[in-house]
PDB file of N, CA, C, O and CB in Angstrom:
ATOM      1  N   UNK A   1      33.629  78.944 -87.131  1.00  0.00           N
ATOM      2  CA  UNK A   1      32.490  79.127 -87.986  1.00  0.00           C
ATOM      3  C   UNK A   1      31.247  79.251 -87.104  1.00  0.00           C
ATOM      4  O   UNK A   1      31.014  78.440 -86.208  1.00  0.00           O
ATOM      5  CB  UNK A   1      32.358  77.960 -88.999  1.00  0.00           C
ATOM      6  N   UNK A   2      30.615  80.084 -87.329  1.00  0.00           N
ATOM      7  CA  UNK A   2      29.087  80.472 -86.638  1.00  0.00           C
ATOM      8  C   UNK A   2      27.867  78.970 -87.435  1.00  0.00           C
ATOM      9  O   UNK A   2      27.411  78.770 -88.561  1.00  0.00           O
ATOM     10  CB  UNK A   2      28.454  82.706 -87.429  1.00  0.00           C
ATOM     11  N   UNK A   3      27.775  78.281 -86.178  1.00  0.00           N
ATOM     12  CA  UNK A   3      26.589  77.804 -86.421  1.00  0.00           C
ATOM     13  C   UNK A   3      25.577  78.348 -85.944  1.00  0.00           C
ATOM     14  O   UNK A   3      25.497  79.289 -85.153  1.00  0.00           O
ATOM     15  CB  UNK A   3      26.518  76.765 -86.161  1.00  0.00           C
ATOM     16  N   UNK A   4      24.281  77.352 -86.751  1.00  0.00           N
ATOM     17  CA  UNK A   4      22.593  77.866 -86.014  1.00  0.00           C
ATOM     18  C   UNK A   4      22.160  76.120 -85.671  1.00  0.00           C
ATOM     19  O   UNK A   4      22.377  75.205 -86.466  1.00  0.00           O
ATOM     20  CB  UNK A   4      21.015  78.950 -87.629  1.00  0.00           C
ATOM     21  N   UNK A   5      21.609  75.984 -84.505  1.00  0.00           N
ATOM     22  CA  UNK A   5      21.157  74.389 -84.199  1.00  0.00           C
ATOM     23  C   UNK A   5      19.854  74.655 -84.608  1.00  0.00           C
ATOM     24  O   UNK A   5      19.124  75.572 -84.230  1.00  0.00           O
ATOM     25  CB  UNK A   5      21.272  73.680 -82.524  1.00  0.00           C
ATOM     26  N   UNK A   6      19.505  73.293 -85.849  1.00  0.00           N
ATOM     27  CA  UNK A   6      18.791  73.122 -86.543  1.00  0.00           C
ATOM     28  C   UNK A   6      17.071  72.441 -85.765  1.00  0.00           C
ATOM     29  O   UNK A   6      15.892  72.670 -85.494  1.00  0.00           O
ATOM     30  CB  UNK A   6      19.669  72.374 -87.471  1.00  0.00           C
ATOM     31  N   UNK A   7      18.643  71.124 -85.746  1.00  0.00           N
ATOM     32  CA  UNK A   7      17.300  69.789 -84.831  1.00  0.00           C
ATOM     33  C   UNK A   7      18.249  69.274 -83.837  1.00  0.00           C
ATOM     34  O   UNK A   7      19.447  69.100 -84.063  1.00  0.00           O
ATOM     35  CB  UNK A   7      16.522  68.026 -85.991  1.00  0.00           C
ATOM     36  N   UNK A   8      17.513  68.982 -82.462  1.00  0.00           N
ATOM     37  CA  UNK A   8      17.592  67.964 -82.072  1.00  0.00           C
ATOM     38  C   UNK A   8      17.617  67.205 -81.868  1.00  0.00           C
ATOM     39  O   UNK A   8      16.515  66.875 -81.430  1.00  0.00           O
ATOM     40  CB  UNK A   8      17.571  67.799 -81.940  1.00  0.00           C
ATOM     41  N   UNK A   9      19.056  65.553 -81.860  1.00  0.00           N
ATOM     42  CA  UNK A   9      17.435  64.471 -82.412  1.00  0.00           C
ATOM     43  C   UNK A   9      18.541  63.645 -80.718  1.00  0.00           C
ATOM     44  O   UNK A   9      19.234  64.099 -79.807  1.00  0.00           O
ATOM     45  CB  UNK A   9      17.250  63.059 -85.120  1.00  0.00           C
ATOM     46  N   UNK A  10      18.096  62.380 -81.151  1.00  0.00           N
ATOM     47  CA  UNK A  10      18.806  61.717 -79.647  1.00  0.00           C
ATOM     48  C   UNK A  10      20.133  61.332 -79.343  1.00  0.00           C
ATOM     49  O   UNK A  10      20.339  60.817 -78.244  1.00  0.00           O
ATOM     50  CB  UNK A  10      18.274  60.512 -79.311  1.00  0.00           C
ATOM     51  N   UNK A  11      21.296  61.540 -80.333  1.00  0.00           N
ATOM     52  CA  UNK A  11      22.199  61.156 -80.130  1.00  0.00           C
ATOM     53  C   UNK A  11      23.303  61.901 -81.038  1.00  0.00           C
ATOM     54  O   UNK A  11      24.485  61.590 -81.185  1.00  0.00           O
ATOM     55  CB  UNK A  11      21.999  59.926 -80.162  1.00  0.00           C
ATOM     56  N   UNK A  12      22.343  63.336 -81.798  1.00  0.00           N
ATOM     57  CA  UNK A  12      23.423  64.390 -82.476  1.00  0.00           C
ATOM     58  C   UNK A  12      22.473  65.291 -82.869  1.00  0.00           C
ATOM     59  O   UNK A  12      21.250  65.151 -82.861  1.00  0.00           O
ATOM     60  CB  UNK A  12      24.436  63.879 -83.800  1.00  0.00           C
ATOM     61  N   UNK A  13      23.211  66.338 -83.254  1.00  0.00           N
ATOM     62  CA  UNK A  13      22.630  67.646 -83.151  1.00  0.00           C
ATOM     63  C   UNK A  13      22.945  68.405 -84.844  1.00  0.00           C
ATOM     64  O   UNK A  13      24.047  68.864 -85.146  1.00  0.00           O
ATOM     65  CB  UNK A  13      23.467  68.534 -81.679  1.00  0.00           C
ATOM     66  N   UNK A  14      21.876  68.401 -85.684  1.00  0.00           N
ATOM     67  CA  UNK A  14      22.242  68.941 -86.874  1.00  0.00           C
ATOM     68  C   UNK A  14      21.881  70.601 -86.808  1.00  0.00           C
ATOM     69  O   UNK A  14      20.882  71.160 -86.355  1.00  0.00           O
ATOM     70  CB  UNK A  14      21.474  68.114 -88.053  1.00  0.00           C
ATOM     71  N   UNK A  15      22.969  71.101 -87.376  1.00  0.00           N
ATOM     72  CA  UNK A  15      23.823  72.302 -87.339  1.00  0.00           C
ATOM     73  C   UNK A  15      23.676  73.138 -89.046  1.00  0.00           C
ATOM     74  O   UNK A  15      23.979  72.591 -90.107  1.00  0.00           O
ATOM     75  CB  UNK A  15      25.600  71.685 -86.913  1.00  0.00           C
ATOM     76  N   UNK A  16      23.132  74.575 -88.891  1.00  0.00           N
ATOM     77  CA  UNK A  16      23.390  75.054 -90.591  1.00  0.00           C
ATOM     78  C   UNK A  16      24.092  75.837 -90.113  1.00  0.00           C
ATOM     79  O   UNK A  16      24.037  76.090 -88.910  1.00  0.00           O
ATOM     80  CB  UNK A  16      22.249  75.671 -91.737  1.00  0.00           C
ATOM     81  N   UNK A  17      25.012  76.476 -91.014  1.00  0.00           N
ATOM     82  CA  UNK A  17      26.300  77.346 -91.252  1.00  0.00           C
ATOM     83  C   UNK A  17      26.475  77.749 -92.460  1.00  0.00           C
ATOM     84  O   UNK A  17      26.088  77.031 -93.382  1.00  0.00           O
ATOM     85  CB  UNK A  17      27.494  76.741 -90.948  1.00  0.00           C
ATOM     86  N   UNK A  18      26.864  78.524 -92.620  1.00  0.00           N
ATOM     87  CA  UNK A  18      27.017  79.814 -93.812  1.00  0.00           C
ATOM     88  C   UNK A  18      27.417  78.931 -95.160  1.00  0.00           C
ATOM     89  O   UNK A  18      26.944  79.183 -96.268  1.00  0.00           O
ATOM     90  CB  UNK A  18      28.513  81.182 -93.380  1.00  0.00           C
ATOM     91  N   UNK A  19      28.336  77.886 -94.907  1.00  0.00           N
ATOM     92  CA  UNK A  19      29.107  76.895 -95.823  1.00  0.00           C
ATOM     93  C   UNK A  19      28.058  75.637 -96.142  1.00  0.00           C
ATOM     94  O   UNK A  19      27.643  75.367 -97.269  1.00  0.00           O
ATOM     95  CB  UNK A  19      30.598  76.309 -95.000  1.00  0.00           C
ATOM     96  N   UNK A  20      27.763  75.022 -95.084  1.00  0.00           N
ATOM     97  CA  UNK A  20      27.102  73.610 -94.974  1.00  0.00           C
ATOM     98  C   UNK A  20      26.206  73.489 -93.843  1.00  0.00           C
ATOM     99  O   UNK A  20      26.058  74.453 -93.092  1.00  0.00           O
ATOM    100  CB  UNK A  20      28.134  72.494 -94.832  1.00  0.00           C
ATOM    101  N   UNK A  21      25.353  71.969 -93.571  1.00  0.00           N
ATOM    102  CA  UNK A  21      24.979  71.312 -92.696  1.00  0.00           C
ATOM    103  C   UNK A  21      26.046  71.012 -92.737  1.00  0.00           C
ATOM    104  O   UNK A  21      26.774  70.838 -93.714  1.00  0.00           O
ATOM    105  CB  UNK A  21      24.022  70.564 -92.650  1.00  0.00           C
ATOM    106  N   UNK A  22      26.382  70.859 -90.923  1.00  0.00           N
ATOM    107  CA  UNK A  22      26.582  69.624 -90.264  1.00  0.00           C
ATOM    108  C   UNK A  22      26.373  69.134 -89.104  1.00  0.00           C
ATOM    109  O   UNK A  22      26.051  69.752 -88.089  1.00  0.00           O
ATOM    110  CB  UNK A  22      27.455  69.403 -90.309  1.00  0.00           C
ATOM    111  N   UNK A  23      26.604  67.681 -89.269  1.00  0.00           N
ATOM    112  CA  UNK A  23      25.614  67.115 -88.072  1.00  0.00           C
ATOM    113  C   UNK A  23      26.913  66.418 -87.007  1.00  0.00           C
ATOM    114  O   UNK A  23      27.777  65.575 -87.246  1.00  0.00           O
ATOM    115  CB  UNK A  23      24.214  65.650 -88.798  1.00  0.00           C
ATOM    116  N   UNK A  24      26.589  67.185 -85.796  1.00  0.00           N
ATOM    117  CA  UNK A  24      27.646  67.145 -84.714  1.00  0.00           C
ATOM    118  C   UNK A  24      27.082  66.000 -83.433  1.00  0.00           C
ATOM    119  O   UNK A  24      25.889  65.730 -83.294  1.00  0.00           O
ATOM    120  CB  UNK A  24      27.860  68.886 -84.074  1.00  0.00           C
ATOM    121  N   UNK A  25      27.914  65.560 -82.777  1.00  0.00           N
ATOM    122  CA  UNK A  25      27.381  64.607 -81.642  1.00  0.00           C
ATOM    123  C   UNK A  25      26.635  65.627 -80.233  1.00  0.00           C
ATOM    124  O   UNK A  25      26.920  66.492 -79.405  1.00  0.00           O
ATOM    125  CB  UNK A  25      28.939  63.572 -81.028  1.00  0.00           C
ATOM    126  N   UNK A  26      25.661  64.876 -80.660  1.00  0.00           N
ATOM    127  CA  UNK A  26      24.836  65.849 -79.168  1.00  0.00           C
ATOM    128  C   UNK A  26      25.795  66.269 -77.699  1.00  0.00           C
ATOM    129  O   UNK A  26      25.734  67.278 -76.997  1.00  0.00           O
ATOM    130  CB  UNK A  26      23.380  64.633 -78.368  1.00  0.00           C
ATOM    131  N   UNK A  27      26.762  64.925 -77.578  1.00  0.00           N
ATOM    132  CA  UNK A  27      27.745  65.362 -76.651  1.00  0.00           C
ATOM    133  C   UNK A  27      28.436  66.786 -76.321  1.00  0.00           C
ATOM    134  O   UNK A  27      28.686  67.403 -75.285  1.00  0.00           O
ATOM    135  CB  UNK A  27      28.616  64.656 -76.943  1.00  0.00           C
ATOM    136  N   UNK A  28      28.627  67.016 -77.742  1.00  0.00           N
ATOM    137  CA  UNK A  28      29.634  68.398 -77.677  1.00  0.00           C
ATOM    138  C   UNK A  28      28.957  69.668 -77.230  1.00  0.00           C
ATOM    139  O   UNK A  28      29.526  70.732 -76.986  1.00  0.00           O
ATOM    140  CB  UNK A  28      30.260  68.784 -79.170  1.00  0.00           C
ATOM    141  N   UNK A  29      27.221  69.328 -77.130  1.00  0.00           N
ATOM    142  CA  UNK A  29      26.590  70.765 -76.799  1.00  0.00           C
ATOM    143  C   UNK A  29      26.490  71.068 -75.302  1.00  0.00           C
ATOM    144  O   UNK A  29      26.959  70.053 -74.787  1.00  0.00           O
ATOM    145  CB  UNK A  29      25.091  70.888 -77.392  1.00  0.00           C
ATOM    146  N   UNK A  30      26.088  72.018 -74.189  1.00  0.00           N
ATOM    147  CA  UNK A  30      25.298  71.557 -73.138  1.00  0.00           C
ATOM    148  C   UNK A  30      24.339  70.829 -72.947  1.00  0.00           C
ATOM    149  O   UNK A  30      23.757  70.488 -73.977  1.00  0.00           O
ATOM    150  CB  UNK A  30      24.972  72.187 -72.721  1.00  0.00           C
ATOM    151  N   UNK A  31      23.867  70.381 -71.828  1.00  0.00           N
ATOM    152  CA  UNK A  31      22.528  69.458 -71.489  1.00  0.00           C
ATOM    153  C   UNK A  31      21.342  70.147 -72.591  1.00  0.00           C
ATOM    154  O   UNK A  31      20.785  69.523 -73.495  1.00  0.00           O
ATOM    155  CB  UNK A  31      21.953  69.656 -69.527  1.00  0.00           C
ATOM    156  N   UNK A  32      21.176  71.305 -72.312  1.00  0.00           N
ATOM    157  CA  UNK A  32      19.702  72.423 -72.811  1.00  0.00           C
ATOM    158  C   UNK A  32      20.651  73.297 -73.909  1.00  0.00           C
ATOM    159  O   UNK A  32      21.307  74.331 -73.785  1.00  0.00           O
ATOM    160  CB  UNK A  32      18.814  73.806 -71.132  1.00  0.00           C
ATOM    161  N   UNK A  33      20.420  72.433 -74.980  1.00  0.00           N
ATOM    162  CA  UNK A  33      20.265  73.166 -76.095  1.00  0.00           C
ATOM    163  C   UNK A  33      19.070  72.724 -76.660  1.00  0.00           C
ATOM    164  O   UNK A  33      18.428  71.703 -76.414  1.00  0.00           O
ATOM    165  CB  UNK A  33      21.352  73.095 -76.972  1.00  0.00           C
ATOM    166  N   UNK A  34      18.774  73.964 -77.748  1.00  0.00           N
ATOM    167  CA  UNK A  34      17.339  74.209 -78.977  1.00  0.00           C
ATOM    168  C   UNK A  34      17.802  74.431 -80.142  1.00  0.00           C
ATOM    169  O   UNK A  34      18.869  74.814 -80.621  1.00  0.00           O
ATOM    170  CB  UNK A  34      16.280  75.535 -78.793  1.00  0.00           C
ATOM    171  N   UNK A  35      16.813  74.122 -80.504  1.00  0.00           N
ATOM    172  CA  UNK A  35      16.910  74.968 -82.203  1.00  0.00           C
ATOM    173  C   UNK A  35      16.594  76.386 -81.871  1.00  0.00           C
ATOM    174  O   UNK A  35      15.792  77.005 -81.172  1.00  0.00           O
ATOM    175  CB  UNK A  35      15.569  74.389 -83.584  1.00  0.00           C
ATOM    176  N   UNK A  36      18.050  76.734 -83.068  1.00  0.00           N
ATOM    177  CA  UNK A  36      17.756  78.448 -82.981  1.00  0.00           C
ATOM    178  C   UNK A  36      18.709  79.029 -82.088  1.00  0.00           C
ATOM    179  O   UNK A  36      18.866  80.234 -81.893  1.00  0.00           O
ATOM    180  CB  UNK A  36      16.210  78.907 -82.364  1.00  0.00           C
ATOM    181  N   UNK A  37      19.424  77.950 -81.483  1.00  0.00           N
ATOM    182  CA  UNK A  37      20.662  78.248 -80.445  1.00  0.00           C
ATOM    183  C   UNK A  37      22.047  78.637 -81.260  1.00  0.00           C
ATOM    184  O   UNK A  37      22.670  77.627 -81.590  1.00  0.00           O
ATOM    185  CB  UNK A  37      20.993  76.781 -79.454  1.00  0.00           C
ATOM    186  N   UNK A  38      22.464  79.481 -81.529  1.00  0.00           N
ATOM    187  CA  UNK A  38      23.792  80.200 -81.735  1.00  0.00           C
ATOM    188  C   UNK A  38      24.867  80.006 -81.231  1.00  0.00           C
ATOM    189  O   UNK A  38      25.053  80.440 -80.095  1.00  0.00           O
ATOM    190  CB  UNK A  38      23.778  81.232 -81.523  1.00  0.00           C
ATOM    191  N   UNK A  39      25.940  79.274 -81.934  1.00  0.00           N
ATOM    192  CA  UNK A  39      26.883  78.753 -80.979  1.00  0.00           C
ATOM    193  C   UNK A  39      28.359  79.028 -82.245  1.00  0.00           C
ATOM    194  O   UNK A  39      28.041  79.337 -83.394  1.00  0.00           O
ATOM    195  CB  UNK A  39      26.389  76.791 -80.353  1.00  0.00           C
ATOM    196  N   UNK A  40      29.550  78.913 -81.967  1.00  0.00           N
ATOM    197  CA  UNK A  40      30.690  78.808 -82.866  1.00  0.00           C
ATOM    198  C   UNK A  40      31.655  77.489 -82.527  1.00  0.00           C
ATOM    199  O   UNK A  40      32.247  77.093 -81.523  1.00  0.00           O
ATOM    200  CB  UNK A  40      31.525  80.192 -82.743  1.00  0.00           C
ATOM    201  N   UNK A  41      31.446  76.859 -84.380  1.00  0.00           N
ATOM    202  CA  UNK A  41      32.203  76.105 -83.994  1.00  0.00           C
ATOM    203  C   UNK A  41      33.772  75.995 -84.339  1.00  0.00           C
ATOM    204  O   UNK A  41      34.028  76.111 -85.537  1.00  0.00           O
ATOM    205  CB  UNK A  41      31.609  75.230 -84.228  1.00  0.00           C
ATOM    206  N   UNK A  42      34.781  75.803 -83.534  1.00  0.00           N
ATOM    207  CA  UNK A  42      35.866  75.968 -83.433  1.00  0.00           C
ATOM    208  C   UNK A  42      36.933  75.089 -83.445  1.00  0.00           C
ATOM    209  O   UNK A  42      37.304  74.855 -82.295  1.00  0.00           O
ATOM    210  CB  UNK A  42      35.854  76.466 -82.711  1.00  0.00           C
ATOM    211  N   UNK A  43      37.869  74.243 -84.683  1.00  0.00           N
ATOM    212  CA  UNK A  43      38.781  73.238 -84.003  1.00  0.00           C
ATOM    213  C   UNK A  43      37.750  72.115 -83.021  1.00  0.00           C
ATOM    214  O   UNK A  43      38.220  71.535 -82.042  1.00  0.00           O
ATOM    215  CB  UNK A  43      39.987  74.204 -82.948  1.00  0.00           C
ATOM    216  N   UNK A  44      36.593  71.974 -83.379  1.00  0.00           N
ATOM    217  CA  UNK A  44      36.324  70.309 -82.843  1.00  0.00           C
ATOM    218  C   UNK A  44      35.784  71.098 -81.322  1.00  0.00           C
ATOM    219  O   UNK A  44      35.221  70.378 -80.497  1.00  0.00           O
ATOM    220  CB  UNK A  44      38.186  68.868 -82.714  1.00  0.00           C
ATOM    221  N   UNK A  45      35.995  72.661 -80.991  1.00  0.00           N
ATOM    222  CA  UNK A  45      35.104  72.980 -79.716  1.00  0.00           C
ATOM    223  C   UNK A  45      33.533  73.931 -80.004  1.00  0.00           C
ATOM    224  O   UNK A  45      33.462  74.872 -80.795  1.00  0.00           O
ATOM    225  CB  UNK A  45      36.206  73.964 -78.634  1.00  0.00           C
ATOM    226  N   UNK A  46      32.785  73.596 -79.459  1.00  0.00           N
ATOM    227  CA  UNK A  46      31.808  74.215 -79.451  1.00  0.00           C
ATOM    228  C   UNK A  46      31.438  75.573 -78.047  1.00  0.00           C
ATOM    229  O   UNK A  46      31.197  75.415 -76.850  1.00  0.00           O
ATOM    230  CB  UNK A  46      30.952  73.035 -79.566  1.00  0.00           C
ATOM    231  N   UNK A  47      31.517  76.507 -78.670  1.00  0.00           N
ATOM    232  CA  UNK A  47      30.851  77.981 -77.879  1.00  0.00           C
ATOM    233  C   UNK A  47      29.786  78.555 -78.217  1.00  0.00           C
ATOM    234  O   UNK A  47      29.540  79.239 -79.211  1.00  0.00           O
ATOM    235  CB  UNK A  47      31.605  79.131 -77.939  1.00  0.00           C
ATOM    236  N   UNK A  48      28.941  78.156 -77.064  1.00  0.00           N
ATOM    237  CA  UNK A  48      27.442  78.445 -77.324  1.00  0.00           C
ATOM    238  C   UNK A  48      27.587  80.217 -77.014  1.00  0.00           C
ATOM    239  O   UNK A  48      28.420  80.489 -76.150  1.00  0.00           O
ATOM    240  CB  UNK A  48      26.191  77.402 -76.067  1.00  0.00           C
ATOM    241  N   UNK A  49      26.971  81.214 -77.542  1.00  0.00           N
ATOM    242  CA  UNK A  49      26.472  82.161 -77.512  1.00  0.00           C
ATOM    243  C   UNK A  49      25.384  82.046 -76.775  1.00  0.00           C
ATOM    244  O   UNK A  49      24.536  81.160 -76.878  1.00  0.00           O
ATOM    245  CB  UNK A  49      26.369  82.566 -78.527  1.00  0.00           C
ATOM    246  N   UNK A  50      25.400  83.396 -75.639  1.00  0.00           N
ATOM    247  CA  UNK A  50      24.327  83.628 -74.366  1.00  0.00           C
ATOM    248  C   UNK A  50      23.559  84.257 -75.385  1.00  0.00           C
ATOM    249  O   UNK A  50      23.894  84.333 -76.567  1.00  0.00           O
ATOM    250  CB  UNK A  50      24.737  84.626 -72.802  1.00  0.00           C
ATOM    251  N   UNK A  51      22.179  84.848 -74.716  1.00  0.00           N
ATOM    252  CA  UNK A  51      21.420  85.174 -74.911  1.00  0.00           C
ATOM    253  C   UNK A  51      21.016  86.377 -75.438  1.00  0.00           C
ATOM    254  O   UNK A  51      20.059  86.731 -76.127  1.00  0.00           O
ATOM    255  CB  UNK A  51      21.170  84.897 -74.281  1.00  0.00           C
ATOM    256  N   UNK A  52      22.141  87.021 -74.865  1.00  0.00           N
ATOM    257  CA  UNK A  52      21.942  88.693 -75.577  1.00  0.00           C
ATOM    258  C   UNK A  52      22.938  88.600 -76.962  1.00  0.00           C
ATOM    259  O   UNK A  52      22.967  89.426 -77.875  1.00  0.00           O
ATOM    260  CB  UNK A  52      22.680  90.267 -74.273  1.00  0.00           C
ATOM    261  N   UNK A  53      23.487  87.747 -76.883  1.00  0.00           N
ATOM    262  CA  UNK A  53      24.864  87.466 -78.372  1.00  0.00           C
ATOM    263  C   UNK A  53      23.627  87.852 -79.265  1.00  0.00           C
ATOM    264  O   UNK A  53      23.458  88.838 -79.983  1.00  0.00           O
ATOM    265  CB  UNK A  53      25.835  85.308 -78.842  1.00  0.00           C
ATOM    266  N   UNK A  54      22.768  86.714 -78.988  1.00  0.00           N
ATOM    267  CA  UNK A  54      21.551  86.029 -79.921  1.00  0.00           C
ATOM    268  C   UNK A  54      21.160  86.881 -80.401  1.00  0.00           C
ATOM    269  O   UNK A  54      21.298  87.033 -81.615  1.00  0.00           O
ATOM    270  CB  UNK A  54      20.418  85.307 -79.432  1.00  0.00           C
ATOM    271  N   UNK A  55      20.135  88.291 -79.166  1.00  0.00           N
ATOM    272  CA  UNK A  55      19.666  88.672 -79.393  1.00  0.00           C
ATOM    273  C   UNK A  55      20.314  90.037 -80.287  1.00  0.00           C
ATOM    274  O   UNK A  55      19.907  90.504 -81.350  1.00  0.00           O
ATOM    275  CB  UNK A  55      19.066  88.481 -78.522  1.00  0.00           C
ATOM    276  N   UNK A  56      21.184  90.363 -79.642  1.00  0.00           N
ATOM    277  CA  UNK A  56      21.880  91.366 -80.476  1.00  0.00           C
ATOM    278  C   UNK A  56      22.086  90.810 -82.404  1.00  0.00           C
ATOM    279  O   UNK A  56      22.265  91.652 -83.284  1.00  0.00           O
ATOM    280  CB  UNK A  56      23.559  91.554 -79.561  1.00  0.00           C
ATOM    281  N   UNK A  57      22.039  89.929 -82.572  1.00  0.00           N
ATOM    282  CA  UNK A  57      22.393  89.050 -84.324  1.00  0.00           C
ATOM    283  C   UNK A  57      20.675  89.227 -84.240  1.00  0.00           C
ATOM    284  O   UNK A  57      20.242  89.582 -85.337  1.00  0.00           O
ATOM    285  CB  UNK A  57      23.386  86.718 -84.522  1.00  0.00           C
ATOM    286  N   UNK A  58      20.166  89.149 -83.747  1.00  0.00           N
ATOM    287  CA  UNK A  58      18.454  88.649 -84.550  1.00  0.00           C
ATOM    288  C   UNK A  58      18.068  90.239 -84.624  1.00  0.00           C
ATOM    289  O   UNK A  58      17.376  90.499 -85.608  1.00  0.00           O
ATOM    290  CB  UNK A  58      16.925  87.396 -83.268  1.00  0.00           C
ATOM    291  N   UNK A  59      18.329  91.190 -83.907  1.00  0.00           N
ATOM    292  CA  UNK A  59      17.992  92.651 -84.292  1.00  0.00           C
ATOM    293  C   UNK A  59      19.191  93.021 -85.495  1.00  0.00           C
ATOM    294  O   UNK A  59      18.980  93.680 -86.513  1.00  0.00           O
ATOM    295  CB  UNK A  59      18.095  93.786 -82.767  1.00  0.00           C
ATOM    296  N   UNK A  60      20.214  92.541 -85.168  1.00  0.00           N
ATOM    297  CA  UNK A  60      20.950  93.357 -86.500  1.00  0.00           C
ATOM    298  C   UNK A  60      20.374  92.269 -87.679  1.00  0.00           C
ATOM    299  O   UNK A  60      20.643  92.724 -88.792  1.00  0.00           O
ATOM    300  CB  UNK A  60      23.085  93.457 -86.426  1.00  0.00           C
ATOM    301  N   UNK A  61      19.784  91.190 -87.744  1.00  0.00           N
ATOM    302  CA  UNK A  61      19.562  90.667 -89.128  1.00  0.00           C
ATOM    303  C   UNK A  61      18.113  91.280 -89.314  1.00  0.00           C
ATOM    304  O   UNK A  61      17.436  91.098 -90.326  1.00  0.00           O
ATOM    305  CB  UNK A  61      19.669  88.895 -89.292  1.00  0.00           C
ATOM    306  N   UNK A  62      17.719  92.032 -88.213  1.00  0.00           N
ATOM    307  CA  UNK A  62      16.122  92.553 -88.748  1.00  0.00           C
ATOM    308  C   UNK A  62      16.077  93.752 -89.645  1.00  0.00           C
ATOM    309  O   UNK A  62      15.292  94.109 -90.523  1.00  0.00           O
ATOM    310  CB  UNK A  62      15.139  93.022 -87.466  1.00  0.00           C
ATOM    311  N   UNK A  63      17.557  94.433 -88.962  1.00  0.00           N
ATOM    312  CA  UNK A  63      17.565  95.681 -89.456  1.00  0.00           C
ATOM    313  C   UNK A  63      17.956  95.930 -90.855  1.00  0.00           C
ATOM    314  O   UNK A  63      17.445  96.723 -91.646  1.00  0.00           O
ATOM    315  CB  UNK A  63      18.304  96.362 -88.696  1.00  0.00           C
ATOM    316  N   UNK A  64      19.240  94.883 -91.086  1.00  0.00           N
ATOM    317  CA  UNK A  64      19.836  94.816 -92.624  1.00  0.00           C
ATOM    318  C   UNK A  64      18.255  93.967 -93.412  1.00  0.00           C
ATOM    319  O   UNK A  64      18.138  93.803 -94.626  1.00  0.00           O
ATOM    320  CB  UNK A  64      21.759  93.546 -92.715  1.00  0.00           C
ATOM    321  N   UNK A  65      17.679  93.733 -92.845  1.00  0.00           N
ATOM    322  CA  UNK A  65      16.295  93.247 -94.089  1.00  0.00           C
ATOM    323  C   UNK A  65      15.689  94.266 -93.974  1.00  0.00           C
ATOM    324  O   UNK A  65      15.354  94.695 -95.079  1.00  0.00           O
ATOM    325  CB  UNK A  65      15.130  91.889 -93.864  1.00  0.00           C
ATOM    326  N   UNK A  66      15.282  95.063 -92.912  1.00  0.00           N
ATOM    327  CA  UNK A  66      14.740  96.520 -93.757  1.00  0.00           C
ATOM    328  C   UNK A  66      15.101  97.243 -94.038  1.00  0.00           C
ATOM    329  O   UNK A  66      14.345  98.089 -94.514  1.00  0.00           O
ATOM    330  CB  UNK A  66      14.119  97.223 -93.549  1.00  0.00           C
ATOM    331  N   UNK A  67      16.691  97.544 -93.974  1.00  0.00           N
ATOM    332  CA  UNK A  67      17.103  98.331 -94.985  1.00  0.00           C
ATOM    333  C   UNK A  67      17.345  97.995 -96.482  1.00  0.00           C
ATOM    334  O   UNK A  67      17.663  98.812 -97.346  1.00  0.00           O
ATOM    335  CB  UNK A  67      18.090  98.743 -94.558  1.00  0.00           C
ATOM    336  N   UNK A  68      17.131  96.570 -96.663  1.00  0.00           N
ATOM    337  CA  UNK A  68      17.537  96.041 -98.243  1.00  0.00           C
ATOM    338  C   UNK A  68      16.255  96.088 -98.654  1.00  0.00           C
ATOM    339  O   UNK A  68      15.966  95.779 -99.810  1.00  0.00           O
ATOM    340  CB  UNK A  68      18.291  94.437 -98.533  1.00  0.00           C
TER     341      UNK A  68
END
């Protein structure tokens, strides 16, 4: 499931997804995660999406809003 990291807080990391929040243990992320960080979560693993993943999803969600 494609998450989006919401908040940071000190000891877990709340997460929105297409289905739900949820709020995961800060452990499971790298050191430097943000909000707004794109990651999939998988079976209990987390895969953060680089930077161009990101950027490539934030131009295609620009484009399907101006075309709707």
């Amino acid at each position: 499931m494609k998450i989006v990291v919401g908040e940071v807080r000190e000891f877990d990391v709340i997460c929105e997804s297409d289905e739900a929040t949820v709020i995961l243990p800060k452990s499971m992320f790298p050191k430097k995660v943000f909000p707004g960080d794109i990651a999939n979560y998988v079976n209990g693993q987390i895969e953060m999406w680089d930077e161009e993943e990101q950027y490539d999803e934030e131009q295609l969600n620009m484009l399907f809003k101006i075309l709707v």
